mmCIF file of C-alpha atoms in Angstrom:
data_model
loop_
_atom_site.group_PDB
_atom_site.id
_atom_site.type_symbol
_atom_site.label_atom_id
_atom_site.label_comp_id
_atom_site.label_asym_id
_atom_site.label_seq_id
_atom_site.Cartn_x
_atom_site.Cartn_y
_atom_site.Cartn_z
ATOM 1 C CA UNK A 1 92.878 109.729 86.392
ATOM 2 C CA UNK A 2 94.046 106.881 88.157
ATOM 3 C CA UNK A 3 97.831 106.423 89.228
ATOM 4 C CA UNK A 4 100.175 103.480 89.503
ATOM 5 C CA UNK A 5 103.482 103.624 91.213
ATOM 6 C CA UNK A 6 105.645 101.041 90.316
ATOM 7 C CA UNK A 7 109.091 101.391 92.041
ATOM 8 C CA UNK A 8 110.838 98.398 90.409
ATOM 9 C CA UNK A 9 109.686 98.839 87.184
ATOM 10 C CA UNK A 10 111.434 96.734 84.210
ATOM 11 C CA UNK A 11 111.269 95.044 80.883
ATOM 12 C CA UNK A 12 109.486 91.717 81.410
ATOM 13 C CA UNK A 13 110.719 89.059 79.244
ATOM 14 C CA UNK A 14 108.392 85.498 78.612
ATOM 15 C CA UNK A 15 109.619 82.733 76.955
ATOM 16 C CA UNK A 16 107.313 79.858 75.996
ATOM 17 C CA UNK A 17 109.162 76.178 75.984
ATOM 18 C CA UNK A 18 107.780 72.977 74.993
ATOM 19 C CA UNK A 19 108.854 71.242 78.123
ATOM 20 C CA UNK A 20 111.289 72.949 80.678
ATOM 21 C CA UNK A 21 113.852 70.641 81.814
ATOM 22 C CA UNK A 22 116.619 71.557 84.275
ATOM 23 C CA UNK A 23 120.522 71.640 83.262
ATOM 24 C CA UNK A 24 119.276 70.991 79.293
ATOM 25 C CA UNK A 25 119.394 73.740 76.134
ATOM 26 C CA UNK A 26 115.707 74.537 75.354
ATOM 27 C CA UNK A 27 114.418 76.052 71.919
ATOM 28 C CA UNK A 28 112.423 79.026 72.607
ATOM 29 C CA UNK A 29 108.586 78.592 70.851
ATOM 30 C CA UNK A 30 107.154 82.500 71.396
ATOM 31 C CA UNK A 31 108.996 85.281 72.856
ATOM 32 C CA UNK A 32 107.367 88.476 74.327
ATOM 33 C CA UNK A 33 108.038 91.443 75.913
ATOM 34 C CA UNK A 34 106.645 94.162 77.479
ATOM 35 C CA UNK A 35 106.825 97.016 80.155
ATOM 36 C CA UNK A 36 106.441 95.598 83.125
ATOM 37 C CA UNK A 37 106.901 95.612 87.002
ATOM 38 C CA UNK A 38 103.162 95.209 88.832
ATOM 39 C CA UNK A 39 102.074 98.746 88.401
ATOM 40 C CA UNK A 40 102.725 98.688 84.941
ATOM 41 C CA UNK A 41 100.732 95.632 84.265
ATOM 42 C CA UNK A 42 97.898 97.143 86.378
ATOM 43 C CA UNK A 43 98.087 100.421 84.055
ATOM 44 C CA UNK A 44 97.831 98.182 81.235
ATOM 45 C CA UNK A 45 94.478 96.297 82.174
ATOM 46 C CA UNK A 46 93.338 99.399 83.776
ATOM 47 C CA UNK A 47 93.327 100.809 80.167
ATOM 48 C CA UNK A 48 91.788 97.925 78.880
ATOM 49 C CA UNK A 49 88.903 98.609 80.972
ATOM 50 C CA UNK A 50 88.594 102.247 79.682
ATOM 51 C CA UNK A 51 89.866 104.469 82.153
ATOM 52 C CA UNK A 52 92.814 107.211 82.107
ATOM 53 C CA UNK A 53 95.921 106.019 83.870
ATOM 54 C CA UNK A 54 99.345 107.705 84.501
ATOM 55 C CA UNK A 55 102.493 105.506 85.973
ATOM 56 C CA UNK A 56 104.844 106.808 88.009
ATOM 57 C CA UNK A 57 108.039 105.275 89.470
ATOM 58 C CA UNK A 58 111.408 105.034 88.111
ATOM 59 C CA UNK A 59 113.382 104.118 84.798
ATOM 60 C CA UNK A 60 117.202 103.761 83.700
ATOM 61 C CA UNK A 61 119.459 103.084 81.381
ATOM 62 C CA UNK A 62 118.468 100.826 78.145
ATOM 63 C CA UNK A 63 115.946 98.728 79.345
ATOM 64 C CA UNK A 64 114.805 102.096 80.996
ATOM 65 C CA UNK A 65 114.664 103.772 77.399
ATOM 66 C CA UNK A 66 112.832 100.356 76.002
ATOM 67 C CA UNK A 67 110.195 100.478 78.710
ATOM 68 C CA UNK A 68 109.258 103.761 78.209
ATOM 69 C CA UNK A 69 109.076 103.548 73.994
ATOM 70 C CA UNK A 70 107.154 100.474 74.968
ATOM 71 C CA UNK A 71 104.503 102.587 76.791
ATOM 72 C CA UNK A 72 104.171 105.323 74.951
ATOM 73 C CA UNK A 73 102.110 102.694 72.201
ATOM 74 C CA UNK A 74 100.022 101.712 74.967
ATOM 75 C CA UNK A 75 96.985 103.968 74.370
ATOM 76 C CA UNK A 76 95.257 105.415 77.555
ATOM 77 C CA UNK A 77 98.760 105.498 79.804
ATOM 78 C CA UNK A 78 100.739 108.294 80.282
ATOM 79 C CA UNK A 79 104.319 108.348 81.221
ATOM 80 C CA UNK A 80 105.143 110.258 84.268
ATOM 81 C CA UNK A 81 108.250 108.031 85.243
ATOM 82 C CA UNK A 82 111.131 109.649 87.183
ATOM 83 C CA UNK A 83 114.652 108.892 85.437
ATOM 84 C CA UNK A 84 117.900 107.863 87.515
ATOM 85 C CA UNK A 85 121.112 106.923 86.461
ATOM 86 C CA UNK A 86 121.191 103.048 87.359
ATOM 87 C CA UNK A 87 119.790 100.394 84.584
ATOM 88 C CA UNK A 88 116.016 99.166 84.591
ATOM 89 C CA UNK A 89 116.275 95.505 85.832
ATOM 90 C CA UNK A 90 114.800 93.014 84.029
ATOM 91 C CA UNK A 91 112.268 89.926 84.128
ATOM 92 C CA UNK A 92 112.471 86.709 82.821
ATOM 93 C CA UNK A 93 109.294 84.259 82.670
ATOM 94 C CA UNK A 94 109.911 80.503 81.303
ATOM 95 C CA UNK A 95 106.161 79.149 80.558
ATOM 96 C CA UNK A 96 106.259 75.570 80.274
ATOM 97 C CA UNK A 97 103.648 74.429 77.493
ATOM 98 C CA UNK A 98 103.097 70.730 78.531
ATOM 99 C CA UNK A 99 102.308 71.675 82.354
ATOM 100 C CA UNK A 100 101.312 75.618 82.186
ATOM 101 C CA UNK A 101 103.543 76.007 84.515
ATOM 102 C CA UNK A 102 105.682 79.332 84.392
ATOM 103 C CA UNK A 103 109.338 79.749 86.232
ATOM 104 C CA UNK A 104 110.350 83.067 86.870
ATOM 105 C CA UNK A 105 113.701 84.827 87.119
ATOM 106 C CA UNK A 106 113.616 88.675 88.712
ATOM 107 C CA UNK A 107 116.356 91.001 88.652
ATOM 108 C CA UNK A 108 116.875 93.194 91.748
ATOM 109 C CA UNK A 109 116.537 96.575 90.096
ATOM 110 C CA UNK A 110 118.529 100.046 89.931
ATOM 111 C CA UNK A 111 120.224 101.589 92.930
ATOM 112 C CA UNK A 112 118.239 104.923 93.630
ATOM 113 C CA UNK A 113 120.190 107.816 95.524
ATOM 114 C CA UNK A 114 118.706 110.204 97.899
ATOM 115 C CA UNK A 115 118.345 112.737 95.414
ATOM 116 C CA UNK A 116 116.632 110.487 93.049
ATOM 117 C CA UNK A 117 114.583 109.227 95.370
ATOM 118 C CA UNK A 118 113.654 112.934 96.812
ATOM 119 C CA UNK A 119 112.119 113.555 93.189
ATOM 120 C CA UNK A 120 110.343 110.834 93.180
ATOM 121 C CA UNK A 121 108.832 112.451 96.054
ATOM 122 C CA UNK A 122 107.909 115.629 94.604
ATOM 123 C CA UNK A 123 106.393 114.100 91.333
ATOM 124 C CA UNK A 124 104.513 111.825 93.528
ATOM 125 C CA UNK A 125 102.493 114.482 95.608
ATOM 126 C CA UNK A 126 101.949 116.413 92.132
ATOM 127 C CA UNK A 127 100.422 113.626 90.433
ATOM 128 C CA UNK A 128 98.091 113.031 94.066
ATOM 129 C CA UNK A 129 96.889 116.450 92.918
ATOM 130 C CA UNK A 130 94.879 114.585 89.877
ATOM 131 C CA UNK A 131 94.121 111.289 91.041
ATOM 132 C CA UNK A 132 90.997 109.895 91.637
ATOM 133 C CA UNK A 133 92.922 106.128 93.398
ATOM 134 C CA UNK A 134 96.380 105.238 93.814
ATOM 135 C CA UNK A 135 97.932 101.620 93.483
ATOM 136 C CA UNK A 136 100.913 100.988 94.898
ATOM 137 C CA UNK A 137 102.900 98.117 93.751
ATOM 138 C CA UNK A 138 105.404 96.020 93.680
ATOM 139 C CA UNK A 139 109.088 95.418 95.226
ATOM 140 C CA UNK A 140 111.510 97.961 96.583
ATOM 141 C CA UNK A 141 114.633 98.931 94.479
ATOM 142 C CA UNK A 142 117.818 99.107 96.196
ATOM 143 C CA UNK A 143 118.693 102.722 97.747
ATOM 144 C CA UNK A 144 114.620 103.100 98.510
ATOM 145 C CA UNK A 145 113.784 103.193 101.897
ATOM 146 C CA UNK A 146 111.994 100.132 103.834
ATOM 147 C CA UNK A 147 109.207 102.220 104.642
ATOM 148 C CA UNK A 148 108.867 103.765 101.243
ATOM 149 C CA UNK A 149 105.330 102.628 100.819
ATOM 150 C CA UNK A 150 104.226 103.641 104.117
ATOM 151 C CA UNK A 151 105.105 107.783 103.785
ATOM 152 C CA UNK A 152 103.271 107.552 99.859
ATOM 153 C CA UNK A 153 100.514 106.106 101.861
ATOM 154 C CA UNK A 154 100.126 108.753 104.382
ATOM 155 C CA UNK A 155 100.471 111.212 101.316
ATOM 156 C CA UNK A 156 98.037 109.543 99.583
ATOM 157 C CA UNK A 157 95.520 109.808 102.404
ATOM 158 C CA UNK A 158 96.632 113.497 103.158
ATOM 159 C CA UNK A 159 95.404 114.100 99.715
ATOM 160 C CA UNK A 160 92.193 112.371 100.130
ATOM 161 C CA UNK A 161 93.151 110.016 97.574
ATOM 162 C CA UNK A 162 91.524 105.895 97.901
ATOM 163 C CA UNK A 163 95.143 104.132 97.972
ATOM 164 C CA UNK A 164 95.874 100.553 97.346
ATOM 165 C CA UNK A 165 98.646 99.001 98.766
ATOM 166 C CA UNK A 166 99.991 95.515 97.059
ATOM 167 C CA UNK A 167 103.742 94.735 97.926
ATOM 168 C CA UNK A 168 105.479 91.929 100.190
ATOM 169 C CA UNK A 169 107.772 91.799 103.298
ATOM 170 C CA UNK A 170 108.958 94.729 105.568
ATOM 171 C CA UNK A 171 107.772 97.087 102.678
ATOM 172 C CA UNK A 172 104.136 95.449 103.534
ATOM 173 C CA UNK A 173 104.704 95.116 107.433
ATOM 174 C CA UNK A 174 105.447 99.080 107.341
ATOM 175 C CA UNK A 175 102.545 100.142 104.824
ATOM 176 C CA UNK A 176 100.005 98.749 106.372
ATOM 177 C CA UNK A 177 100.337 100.052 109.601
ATOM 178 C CA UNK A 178 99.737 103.429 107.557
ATOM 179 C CA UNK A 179 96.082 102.621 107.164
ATOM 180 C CA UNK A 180 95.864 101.630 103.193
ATOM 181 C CA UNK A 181 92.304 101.769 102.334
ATOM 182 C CA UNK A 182 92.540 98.232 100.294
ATOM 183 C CA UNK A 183 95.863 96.032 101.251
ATOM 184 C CA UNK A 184 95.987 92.964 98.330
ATOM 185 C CA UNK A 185 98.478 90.560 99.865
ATOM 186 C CA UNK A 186 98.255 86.745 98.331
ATOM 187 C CA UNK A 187 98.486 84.079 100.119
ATOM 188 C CA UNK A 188 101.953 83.770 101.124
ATOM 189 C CA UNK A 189 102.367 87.281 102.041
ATOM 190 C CA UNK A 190 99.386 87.429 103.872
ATOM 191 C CA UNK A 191 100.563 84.555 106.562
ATOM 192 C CA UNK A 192 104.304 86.014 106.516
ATOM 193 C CA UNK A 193 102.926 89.476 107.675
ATOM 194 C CA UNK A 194 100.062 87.795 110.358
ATOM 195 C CA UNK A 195 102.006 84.470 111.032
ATOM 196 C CA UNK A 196 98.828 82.608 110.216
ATOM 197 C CA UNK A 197 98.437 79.961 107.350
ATOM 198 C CA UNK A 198 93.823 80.034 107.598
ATOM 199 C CA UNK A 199 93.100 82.691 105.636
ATOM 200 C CA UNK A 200 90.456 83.559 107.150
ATOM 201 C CA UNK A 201 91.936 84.612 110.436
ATOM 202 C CA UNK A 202 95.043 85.827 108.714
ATOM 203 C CA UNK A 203 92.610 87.761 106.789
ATOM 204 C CA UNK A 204 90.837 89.832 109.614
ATOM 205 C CA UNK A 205 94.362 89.972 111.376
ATOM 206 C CA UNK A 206 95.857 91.753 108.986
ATOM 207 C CA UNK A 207 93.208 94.662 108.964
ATOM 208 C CA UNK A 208 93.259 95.212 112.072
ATOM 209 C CA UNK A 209 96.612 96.202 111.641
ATOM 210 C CA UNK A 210 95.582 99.093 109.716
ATOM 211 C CA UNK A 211 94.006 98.426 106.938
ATOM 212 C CA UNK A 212 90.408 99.560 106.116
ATOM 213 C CA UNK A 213 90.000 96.854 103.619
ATOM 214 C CA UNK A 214 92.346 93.195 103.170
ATOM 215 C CA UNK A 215 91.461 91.547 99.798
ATOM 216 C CA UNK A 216 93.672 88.603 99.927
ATOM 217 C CA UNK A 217 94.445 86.381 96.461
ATOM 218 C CA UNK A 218 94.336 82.519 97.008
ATOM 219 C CA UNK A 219 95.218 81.602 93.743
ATOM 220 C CA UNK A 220 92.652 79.041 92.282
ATOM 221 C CA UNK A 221 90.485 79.753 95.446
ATOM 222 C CA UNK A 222 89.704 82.745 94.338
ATOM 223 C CA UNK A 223 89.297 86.015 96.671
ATOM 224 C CA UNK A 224 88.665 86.889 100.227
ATOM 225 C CA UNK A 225 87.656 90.083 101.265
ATOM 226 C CA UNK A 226 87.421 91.403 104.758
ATOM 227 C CA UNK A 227 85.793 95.034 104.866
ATOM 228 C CA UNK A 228 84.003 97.403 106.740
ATOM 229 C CA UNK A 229 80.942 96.542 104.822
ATOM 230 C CA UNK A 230 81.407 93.136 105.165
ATOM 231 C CA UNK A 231 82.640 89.937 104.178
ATOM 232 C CA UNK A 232 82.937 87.952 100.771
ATOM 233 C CA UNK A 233 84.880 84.982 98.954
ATOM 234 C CA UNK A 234 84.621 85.175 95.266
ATOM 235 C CA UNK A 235 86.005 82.236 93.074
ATOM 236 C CA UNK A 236 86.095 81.278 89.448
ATOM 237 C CA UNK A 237 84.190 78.447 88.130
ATOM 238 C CA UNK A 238 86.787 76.580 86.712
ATOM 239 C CA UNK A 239 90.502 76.624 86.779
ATOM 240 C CA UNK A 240 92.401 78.310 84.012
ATOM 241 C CA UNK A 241 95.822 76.799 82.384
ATOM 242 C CA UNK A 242 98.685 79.237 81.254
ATOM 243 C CA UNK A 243 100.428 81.664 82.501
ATOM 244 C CA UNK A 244 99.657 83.275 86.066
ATOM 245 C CA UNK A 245 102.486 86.011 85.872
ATOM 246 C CA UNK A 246 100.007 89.006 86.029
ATOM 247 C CA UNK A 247 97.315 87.953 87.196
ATOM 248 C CA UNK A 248 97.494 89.429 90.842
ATOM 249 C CA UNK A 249 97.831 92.786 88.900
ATOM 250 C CA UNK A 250 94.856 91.853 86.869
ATOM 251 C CA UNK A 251 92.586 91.510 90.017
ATOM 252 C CA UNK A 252 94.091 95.106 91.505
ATOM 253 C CA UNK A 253 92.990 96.356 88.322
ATOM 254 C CA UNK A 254 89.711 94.726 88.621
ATOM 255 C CA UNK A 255 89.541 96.103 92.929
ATOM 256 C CA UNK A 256 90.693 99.533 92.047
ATOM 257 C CA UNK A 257 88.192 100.287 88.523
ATOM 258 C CA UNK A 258 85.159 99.322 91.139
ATOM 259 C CA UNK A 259 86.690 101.670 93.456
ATOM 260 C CA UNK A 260 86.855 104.320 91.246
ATOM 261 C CA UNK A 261 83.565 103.341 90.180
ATOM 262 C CA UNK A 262 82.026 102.847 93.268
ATOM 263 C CA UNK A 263 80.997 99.452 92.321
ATOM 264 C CA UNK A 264 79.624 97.590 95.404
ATOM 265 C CA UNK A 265 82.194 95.045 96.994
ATOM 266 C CA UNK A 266 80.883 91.721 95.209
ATOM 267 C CA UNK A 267 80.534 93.255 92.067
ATOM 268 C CA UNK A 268 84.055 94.811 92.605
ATOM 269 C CA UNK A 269 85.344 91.392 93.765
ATOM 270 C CA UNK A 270 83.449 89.517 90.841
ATOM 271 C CA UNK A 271 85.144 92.031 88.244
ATOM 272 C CA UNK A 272 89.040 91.178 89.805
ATOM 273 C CA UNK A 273 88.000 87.339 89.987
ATOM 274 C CA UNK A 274 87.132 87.381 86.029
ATOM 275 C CA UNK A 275 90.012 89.467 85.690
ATOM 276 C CA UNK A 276 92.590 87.698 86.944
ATOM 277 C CA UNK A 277 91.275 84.209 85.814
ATOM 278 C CA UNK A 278 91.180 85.862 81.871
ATOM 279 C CA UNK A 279 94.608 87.255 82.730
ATOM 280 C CA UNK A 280 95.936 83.528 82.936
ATOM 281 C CA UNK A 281 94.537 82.922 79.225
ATOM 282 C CA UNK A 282 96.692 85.941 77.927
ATOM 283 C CA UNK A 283 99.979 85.756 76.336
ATOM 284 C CA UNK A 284 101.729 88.345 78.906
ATOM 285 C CA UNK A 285 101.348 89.898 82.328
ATOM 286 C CA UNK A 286 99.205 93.086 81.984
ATOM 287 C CA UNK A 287 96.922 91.781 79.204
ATOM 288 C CA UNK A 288 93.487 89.355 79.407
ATOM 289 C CA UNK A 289 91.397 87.284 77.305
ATOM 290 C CA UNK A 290 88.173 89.778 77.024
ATOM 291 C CA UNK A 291 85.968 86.915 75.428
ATOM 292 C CA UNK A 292 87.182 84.667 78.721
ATOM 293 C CA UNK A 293 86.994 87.794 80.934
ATOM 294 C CA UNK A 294 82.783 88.136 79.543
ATOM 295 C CA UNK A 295 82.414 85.147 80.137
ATOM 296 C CA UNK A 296 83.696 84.575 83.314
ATOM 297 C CA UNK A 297 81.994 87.684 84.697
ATOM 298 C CA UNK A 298 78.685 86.324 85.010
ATOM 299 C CA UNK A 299 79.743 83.302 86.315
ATOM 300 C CA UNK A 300 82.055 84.022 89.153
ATOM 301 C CA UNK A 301 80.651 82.885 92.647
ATOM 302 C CA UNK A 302 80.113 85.583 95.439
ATOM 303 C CA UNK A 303 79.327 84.871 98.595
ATOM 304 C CA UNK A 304 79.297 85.994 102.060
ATOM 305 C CA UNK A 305 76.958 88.721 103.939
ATOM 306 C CA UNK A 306 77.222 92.671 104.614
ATOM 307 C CA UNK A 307 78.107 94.312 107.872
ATOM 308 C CA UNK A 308 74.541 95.402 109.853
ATOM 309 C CA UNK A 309 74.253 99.109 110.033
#
């Protein structure tokens, strides 16, 4: 089983426009929704691919309730959320038809007490118990602590569970210096945690600050992976219009399947890549295009050299 944490889960909400135009009234094309927040989405793809997930994190309120009747028709995730008292936040995404552009309008989330936050805990280090890789996702609700994500890494890695770390800001600063074995910053994060804009050097800064394995996301450019068995950029061969909510959670999916799989690193890195391109052809976050994903797979440039032994 693989398991997802998503802290700041919600009900994503996407809303597809002809033409967005500031300070005007805009008839609404399509409307979807789903349950969402980043670990959701990567449950969702994760399931897609065939495997056994459980999420874990928290849900409230209404849009608490709706998230969780929402999952429980997703086949191959199971529900392990922890309940508090404080409403699920939600997500809105504006895709722009004419452009394929997509605007994007997050709520901050619940306020989680101590207490709530203490059985998040416990369920946490149950569900380690049957996990074959952990993803960790996503922002920080308010009442959560700043270094959340680093004390469910160190559990993680006290349980000898592979852990994936993908969140922003202090929340990122602090995990990584618990020694994820994959961090999956994009591009921004990655020079706000190193202070460097070439990704390359922000790259290999950021694992030596812990991390045993930095697969950063550079949008159209693809993937660049700095590990102990070496080094790799993967990109798409062609850029992809429509929506890009998602797709980051498309290519953890992708990372942490090969993982569990023990895929080498370019086939690992050439599975996210396809991923998150086909992601960008779906309607909503946490699906993908499996004709475009088929496609794409065989086509998705690797290159760069293993470490010597």
């Amino acid at each position: 089983m693989i398991l997802t944490v998503t802290l700041n889960t919600a009900l994503d909400i996407t809303y597809r426009v002809g033409a967005l135009h500031p300070h005007t009234s805009h008839r609404v094309s399509e409307v979807t929704e789903r349950a969402g927040g980043k670990g959701l989405n990567v449950a969702r793809v994760l399931a897609a691919l065939g495997h056994e997930v459980t999420v874990t994190g928290f849900a409230g309120g209404t849009t608490g309730r709706e998230v969780r009747e929402r999952l429980t028709a997703t086949a191959g995730v199971v529900d392990a959320l922890v309940p508090v008292t404080g409403p699920t936040r939600r997500t809105v995404a504006v895709v722009d038809d004419r452009t394929g552009d997509t605007t994007q309008l997050n709520e901050p989330g619940p306020t989680v007490s101590p207490a709530e936050w203490s059985a998040f805990q416990e369920a946490y280090d149950t569900l380690l118990a049957g996990a074959s890789a952990v993803a960790l996702c996503g922002s920080l609700p308010p009442g959560v602590p700043v270094g959340a994500y680093a004390g469910l890494v160190r559990s993680a890695r006290a349980a000898g569970v592979p852990v994936l770390l993908d969140t922003s800001g202090e929340a990122l600063r602090r995990g990584v210096a618990a020694r994820p074995d994959v961090l999956k910053p994009n591009a921004g994060e990655l020079a706000e945690l190193t202070g460097s804009h070439e990704p390359s050097r922000a790259t290999q800064d950021a694992r030596r600050r812990g991390a045993r394995a930095v697969v950063a996301s550079l949008g159209e450019g693809g993937l660049l992976a700095v590990t102990p068995e070496g080094r790799w950029r993967a990109a798409p061969p062609a850029r992809l219009r429509g929506n890009p909510t998602g797709a980051g959670d498309a290519v953890v999916a992708g990372l942490l399947s090969g993982l569990v799989e023990n895929l080498a690193w370019p086939d690992r890195l050439a599975r996210a890549t396809a991923l998150g391109a086909a992601s960008v052809a779906a309607p909503a976050a946490g699906e993908f295009d499996r004709a475009t994903y088929e496609d794409l797979l065989g086509r998705v440039a690797v290159t760069g050299e293993a470490t010597a032994a």
